[in-house]
XYZ file of C-alpha atoms in Angstrom:
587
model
C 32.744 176.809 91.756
C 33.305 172.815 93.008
C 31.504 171.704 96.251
C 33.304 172.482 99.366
C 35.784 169.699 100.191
C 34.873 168.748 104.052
C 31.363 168.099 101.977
C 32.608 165.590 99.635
C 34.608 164.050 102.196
C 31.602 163.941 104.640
C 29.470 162.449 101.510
C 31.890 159.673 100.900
C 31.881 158.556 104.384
C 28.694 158.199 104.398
C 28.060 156.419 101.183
C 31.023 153.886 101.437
C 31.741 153.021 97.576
C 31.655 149.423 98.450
C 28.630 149.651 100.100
C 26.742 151.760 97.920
C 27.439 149.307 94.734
C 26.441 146.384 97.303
C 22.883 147.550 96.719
C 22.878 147.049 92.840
C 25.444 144.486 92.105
C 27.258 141.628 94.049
C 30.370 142.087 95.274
C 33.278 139.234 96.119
C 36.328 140.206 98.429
C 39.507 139.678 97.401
C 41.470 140.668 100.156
C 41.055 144.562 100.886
C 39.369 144.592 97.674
C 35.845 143.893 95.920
C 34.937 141.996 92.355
C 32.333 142.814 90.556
C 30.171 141.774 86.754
C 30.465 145.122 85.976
C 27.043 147.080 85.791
C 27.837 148.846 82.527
C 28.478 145.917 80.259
C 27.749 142.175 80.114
C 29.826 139.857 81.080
C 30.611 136.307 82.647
C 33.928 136.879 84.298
C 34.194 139.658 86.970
C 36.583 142.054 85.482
C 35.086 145.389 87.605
C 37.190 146.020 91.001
C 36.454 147.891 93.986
C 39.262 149.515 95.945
C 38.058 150.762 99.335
C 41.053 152.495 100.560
C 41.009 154.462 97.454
C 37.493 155.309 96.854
C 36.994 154.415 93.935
C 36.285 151.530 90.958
C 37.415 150.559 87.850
C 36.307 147.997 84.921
C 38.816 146.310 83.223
C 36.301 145.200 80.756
C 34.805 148.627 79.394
C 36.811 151.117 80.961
C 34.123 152.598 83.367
C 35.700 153.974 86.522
C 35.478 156.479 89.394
C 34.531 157.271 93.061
C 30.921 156.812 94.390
C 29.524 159.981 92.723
C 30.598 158.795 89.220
C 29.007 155.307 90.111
C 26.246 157.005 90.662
C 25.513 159.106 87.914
C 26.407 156.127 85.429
C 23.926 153.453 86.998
C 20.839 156.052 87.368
C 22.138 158.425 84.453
C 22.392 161.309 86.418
C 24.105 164.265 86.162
C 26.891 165.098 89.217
C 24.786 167.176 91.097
C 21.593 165.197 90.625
C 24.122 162.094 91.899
C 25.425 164.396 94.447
C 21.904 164.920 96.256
C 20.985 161.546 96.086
C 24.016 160.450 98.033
C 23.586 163.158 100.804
C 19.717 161.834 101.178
C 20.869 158.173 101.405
C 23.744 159.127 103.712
C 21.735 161.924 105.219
C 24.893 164.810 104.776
C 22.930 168.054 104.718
C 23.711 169.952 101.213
C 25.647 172.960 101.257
C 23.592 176.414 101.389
C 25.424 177.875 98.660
C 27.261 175.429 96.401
C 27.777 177.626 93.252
C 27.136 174.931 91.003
C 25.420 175.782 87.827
C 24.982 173.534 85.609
C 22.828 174.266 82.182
C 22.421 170.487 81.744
C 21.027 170.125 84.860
C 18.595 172.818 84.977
C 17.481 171.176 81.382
C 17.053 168.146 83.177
C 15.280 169.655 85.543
C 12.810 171.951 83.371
C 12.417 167.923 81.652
C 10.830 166.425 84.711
C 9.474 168.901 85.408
C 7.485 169.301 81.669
C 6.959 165.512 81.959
C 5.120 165.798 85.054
C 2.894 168.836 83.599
C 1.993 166.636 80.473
C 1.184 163.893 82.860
C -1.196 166.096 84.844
C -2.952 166.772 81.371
C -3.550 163.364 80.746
C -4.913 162.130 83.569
C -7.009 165.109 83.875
C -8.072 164.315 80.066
C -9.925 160.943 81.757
C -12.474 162.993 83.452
C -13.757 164.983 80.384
C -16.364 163.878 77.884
C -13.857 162.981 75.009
C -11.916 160.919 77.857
C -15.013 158.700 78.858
C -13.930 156.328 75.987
C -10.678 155.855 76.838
C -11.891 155.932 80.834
C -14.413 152.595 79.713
C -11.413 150.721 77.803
C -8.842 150.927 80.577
C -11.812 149.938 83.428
C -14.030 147.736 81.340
C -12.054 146.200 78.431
C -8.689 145.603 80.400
C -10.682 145.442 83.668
C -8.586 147.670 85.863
C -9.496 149.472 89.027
C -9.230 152.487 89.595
C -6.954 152.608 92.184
C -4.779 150.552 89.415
C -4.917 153.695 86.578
C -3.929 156.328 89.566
C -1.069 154.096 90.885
C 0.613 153.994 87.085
C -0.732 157.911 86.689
C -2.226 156.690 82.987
C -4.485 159.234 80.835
C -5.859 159.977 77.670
C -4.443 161.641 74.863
C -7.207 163.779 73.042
C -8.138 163.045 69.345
C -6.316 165.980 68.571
C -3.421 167.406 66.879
C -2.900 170.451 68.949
C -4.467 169.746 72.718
C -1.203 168.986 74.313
C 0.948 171.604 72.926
C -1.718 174.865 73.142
C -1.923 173.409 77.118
C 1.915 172.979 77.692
C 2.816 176.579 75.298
C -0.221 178.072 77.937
C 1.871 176.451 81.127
C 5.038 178.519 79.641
C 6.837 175.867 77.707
C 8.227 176.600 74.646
C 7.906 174.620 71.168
C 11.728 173.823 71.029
C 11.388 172.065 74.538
C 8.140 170.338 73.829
C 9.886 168.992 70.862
C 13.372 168.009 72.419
C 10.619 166.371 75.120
C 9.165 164.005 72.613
C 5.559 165.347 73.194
C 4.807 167.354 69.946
C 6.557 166.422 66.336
C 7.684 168.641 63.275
C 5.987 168.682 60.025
C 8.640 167.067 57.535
C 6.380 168.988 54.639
C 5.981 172.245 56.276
C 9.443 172.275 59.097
C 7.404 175.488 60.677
C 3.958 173.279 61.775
C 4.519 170.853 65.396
C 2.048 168.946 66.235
C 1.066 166.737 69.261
C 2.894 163.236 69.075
C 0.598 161.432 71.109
C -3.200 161.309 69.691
C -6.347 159.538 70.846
C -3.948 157.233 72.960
C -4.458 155.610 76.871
C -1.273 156.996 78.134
C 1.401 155.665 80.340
C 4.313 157.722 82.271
C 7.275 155.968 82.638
C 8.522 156.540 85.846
C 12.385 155.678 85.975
C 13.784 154.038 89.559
C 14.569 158.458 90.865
C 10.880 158.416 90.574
C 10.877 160.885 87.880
C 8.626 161.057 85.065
C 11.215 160.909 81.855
C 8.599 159.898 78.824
C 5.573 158.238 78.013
C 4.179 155.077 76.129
C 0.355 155.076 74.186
C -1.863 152.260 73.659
C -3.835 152.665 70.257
C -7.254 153.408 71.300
C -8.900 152.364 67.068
C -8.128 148.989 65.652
C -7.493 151.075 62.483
C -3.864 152.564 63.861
C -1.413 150.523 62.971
C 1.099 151.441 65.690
C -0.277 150.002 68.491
C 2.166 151.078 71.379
C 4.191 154.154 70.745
C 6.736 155.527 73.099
C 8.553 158.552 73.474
C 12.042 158.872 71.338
C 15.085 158.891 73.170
C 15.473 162.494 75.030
C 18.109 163.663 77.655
C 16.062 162.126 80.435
C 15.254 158.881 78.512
C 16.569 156.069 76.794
C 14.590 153.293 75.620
C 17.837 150.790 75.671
C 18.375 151.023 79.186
C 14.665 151.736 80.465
C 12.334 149.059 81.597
C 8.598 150.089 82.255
C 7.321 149.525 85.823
C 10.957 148.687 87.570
C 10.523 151.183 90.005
C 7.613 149.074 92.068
C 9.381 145.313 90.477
C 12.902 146.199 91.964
C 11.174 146.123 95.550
C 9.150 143.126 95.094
C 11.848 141.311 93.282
C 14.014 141.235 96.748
C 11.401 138.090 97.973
C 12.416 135.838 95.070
C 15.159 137.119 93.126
C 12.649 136.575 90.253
C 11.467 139.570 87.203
C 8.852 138.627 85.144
C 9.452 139.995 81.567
C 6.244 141.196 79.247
C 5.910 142.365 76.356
C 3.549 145.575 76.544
C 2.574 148.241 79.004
C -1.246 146.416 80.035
C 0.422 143.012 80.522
C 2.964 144.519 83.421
C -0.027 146.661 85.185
C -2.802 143.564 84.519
C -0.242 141.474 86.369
C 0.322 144.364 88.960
C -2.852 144.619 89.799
C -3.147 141.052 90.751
C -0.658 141.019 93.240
C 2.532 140.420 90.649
C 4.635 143.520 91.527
C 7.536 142.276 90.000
C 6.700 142.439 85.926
C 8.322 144.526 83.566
C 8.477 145.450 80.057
C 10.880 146.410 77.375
C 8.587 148.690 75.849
C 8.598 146.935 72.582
C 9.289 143.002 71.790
C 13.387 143.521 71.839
C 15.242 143.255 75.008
C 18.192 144.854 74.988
C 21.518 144.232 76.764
C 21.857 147.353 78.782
C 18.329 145.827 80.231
C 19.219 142.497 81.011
C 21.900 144.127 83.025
C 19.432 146.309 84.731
C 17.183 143.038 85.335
C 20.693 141.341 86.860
C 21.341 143.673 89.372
C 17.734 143.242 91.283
C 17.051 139.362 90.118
C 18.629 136.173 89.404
C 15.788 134.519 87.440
C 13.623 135.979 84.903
C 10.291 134.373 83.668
C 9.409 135.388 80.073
C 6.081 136.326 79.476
C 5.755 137.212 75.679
C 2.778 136.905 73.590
C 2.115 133.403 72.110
C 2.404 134.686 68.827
C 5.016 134.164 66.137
C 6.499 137.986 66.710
C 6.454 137.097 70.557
C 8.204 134.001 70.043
C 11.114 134.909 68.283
C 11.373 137.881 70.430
C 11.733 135.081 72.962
C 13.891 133.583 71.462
C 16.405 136.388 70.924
C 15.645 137.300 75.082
C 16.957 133.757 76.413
C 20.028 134.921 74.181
C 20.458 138.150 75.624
C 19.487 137.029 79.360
C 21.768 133.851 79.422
C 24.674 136.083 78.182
C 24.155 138.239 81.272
C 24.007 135.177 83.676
C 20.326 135.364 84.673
C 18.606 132.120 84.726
C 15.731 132.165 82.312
C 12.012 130.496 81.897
C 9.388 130.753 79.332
C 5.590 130.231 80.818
C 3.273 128.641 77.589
C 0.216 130.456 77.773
C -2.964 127.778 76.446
C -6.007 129.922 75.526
C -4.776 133.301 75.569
C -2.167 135.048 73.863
C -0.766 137.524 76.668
C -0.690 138.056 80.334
C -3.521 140.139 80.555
C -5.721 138.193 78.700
C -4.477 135.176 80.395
C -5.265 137.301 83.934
C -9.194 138.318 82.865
C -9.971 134.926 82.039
C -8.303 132.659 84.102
C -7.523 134.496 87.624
C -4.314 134.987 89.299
C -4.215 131.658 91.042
C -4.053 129.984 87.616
C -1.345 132.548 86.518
C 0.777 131.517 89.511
C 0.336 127.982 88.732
C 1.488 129.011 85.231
C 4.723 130.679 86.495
C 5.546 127.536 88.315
C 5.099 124.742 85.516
C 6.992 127.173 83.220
C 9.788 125.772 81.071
C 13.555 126.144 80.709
C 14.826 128.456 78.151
C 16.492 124.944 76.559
C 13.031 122.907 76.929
C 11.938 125.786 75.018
C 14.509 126.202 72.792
C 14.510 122.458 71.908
C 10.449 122.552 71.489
C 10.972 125.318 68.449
C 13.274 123.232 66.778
C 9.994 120.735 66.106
C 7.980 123.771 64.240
C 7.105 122.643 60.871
C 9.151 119.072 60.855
C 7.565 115.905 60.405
C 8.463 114.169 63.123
C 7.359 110.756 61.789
C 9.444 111.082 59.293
C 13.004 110.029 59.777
C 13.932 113.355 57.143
C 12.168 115.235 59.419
C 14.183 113.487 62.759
C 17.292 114.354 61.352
C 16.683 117.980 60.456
C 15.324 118.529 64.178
C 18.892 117.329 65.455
C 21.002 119.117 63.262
C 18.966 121.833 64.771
C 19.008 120.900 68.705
C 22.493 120.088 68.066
C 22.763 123.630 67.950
C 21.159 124.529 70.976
C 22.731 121.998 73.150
C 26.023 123.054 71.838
C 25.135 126.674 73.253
C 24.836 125.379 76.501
C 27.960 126.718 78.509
C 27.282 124.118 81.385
C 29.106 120.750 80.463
C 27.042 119.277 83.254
C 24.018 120.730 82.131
C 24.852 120.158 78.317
C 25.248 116.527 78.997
C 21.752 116.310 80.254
C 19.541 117.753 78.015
C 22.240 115.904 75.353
C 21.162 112.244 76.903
C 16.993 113.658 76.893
C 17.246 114.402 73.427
C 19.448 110.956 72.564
C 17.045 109.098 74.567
C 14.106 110.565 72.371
C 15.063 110.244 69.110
C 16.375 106.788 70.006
C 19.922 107.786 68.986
C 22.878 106.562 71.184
C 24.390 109.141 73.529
C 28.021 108.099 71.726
C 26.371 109.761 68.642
C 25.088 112.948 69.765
C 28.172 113.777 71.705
C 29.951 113.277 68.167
C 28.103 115.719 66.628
C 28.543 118.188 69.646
C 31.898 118.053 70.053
C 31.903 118.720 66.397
C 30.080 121.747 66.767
C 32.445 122.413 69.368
C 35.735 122.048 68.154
C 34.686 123.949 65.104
C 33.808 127.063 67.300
C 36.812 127.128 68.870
C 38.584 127.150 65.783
C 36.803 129.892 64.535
C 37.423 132.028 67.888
C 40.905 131.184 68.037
C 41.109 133.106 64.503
C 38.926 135.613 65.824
C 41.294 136.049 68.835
C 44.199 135.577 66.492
C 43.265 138.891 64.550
C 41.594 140.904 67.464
C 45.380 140.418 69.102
C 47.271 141.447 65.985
C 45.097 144.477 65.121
C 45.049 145.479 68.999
C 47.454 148.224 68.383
C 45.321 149.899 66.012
C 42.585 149.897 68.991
C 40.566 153.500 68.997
C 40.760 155.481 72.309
C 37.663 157.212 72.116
C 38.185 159.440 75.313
C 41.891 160.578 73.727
C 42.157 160.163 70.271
C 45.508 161.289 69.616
C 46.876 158.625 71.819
C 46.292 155.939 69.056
C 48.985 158.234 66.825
C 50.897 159.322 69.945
C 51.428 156.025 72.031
C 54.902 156.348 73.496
C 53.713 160.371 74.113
C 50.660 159.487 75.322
C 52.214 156.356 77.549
C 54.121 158.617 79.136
C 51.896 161.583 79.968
C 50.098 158.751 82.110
C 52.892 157.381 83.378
C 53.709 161.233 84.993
C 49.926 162.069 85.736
C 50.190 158.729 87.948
C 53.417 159.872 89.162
C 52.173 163.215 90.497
C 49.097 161.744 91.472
C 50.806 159.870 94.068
C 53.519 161.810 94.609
C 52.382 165.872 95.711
C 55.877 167.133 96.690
C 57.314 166.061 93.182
C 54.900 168.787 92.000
C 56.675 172.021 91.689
C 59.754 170.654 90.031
C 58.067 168.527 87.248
C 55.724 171.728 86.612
C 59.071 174.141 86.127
C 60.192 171.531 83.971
C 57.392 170.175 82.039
C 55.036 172.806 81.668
C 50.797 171.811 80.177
C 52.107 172.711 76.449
C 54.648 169.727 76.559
C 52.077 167.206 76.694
C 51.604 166.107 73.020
C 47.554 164.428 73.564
C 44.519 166.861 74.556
C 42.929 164.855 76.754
C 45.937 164.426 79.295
C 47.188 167.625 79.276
C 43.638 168.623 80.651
C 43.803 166.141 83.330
C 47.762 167.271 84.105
C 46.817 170.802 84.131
C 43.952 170.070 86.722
C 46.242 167.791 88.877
C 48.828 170.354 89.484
C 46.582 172.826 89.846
C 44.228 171.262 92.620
C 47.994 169.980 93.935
C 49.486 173.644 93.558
C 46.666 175.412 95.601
C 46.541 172.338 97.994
C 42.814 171.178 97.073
C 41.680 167.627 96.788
C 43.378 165.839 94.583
C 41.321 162.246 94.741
C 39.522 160.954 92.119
C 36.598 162.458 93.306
C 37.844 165.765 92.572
C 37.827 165.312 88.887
C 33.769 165.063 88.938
C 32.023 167.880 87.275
C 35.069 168.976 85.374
C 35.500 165.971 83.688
C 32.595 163.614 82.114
C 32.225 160.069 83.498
C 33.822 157.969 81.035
C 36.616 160.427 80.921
C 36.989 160.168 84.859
C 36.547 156.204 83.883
C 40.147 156.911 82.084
C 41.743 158.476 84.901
C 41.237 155.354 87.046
C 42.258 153.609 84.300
C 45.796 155.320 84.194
C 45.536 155.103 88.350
C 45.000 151.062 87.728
C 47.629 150.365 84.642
C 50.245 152.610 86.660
C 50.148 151.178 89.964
C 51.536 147.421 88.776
C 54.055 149.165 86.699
C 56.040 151.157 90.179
C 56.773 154.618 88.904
C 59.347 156.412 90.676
C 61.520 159.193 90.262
C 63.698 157.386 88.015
C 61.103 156.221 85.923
C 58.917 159.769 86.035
C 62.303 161.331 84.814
C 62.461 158.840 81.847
C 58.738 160.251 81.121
C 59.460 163.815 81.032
C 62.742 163.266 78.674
C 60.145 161.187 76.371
C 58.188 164.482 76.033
C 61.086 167.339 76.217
C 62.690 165.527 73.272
C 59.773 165.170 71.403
C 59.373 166.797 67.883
C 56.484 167.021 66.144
C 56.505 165.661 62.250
C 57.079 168.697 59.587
C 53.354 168.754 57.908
C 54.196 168.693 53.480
C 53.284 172.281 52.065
C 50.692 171.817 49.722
C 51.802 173.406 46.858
C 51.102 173.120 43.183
C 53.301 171.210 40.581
C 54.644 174.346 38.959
C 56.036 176.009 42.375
C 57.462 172.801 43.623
C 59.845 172.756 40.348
C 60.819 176.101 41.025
C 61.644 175.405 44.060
C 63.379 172.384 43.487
C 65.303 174.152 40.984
C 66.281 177.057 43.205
C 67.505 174.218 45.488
C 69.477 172.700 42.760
C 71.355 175.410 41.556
C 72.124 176.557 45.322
C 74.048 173.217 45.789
């Protein structure tokens, strides 16, 4: 049964869609309307827009689109009623007593945090026993962390055992199937009936997503001898290590000061720099940033400082994060750490006043970039000159800033003793070259655009004109209530030739039929988020095209005269003779 309307309607009043996505991305006004970089996909261009009036968004870049609830469940990958009860806390709208929704995915999420946070309780309470005492004396007197440090990030130990975790969780009424869809015990590949714990004789670390639920967990190696020396949990239905970033919950509140994230590498590097008073680090949980991070990082910061290890892994994974981070818009540093390869060593030896120093003498992503061009070239040598310009030809050419490009374009002229006239030669070069090969890119995205996939409905890539006009009537109707009745007698669901619309017609002129709410909010819970992203899709593409009765009639003729194409019968060689000789002798 859906939520009671006057509750939806009080919910979006108080959680303005504008003002809700205010608090994780920056809007622009353009007129009665909002622009947006969308949240859900890089980009340099705003191409997401905000309609007040109507309630709801839509991206022009990757399709996303809906009212505030859909927003919501997107950004903080919720489910609807999970997104529905964190809007009525923000806007304080007291939840119905008796909403009738049941959802099995949400009471699987739920029975998920809830497991997380049971497995959580083991670990820390694993600290306090004899086998823990090791793990206890690394965390306090290795990585030198106070206590009140290891309870703030909840960390524990996972026992040098195969079976600790699981006999505890089976005993808290668990069951192996969940344990294992949970990421905390693994299946045998050898024996498919044997599970076993998946985190062993490991300091462990909840990760704690911005909700404030538990959704997986990461182990440090505790033996030199293990060659995986941070494992995290695999992806589950509460976690996904593309879009999560370890510690954001406490850096999106400290990163409101300064705009600024700084970026780690592992777990101990974030809480090391926690602990002395640097709230605002993060990790990937591994050495490759992803996009769907950087995005994260965008919405809370505008600069990031990256704080890899100063080894040759940590470099290049530098290296690929400037990419990554610049593509996003996010202006990006590297610190050079002398004397100690990571944060937290850099921390224990040096102090936090030195670190801070650190973060401000830190380097542009190009002085960086321009630096790693030298590695292993003589630069005495004029060979060895000429190979490090063809390569920081390169990187000044990926400058997107003319103004910018010109500078670091006269720094490098000016040190290689090489006239300015030269280098902007071989740029515009470079240049000119890319250009020519996007224009052929462009040239044969645009002539194999009609073969585009619609992922959300299929059928409309071997239906267009059907499908075309479906929309072109669901926008009609959408907009126009009293049209209802008639179009129904006339076009009834088994006339629309595509799945996917016919689903959202039939639930249009049903909520229209028995006068419910017919806003985009109404399609929540019945429909998935990217398929509600399509319905303000066909609400955008229809509203600059003016369908009216005329045009809606048009519509309906396209699918009353439609015929579906005669399938071939299948039939072997023999029969088809006979039957073409039947035909034959008929004629």
């Amino acid at each position: 049964m859906p939520l009671p309307i006057d509750f939806i309607e009080r919910l979006k009043a108080a959680n303005p869609i504008a003002e809700v996505m205010s608090s994780y991305v920056t809007l622009k006004r353009t007129g009665r309307d909002y622009v947006c970089l969308c949240p859900f996909h890089n980009e340099k261009t705003p191409s997401c827009h905000i309609h007040p009036d109507k309630e709801y968004f839509h991206c022009f870049g990757c399709g996303a689109g809906g009212d505030v609830i859909t927003f919501t469940m997107k950004y903080n990958n919720l489910d609807y009623w999970e997104a529905v009860k964190l809007l009525a806390e923000r806007g304080g709208v007291p939840l119905p007593e008796d909403n009738g929704y049941d959802s099995k995915r949400t009471d699987t999420r739920k029975r998920f945090y809830e497991m997380n946070k049971t497995a959580a309780r083991f670990f820390y309470h694993q600290l306090k026993t004899p086998q823990g005492k090791e793990c206890l004396d690394y965390l306090i007197n290795k990585r030198k962390l106070s206590i009140e440090t290891i309870k703030k990030y909840g960390m524990g130990f996972a026992p040098n055992s195969w079976s600790a975790l699981k006999s505890y969780m089976l005993s808290e009424g668990f069951t192996e199937e969940e344990l294992e869809q949970g990421s905390l015990i693994s299946r045998s590949q050898k024996n498919t009936r044997n599970t076993f714990d998946f985190f062993v004789n490991r300091a462990m670390f909840p990760f704690i997503d911005l909700a404030g639920h538990i959704v997986g967990f990461g182990g440090r190696a505790l033996t030199p001898d293990d060659k995986r020396k941070y494992l995290n949990s695999k992806d589950t239905l509460v976690y996904s290590k593309n879009r999560f970033l370890f510690s954001m919950n406490f850096a999106k509140n400290a990163a409101v000061k300064d705009k600024t994230i700084l970026l780690c590498e592992g777990n101990l590097d974030v809480i090391s720099l926690n602990q002395a008073g640097f709230e605002n680090a993060v990790a990937s949980c591994g050495t490759a940033l992803t996009p769907e991070q950087a995005k994260i990082i965008s919405n809370y910061a505008d600069n990031v400082v990256i704080c890899y290890d100063a080894d040759g892994a940590g470099q290049k994974a530098t290296t690929r994060a400037i990419k990554i981070l610049g593509e996003t818009g996010l202006k990006t540093t590297v610190i050079k750490m002398n004397g100690a390869k990571d944060p937290d060593e850099y921390i224990n030896k040096f102090g936090a006043d030195h670190f801070r120093h650190l973060l401000k003498k830190s380097d542009g992503a190009i002085e960086f970039e321009l630096e790693k061009c030298k590695e292993g070239i003589d630069m005495d040598t004029d060979i060895g000159r000429i190979d490090y310009l063809k390569k920081a030809y390169k990187v000044l050419a990926d400058i997107s800033s003319p103004t910018e490009r010109e500078i670091y374009a006269k720094k490098v002229a000016a040190e290689q003793n090489v006239s300015i006239t030269t280098v902007n030669a071989e740029l515009n070069a470079i240049l000119k070259n890319r250009r020519y090969q996007y224009s052929k890119k462009e040239w044969t995205r645009t002539i194999t655009f009609a073969d585009k996939r619609d992922t959300i409905n299929p059928e409309a890539n071997e239906h267009r004109r059907e499908s075309a006009a479906e929309a072109g009537i669901i926008y009609y109707l959408y907009n126009n209530h009293d049209a209802c009745g008639d179009v129904l007698k006339r076009l009834p669901p088994d006339k629309f030739v595509t799945s996917f619309n016919r689903r959202v017609y039939e639930s249009l002129t049903s909520k229209i039929t028995d006068l419910q709410d017919c806003s985009v909010s109404s399609f929540n819970g019945e429909f998935s988020p990217e398929e509600v992203g399509k319905i303000t899709e066909i609400l955008e593409k229809y509203s600059e095209l003016g369908i009216d009765a005329k045009v809606a009639e048009d519509y309906i003729n396209v699918l009353l005269n439609y015929k579906p194409k005669e399938k071939q019968e299948d039939i072997s060689d023999d029969d088809f003779f006979k039957k073409f000789e039947e035909m034959r002798k008929k004629n």
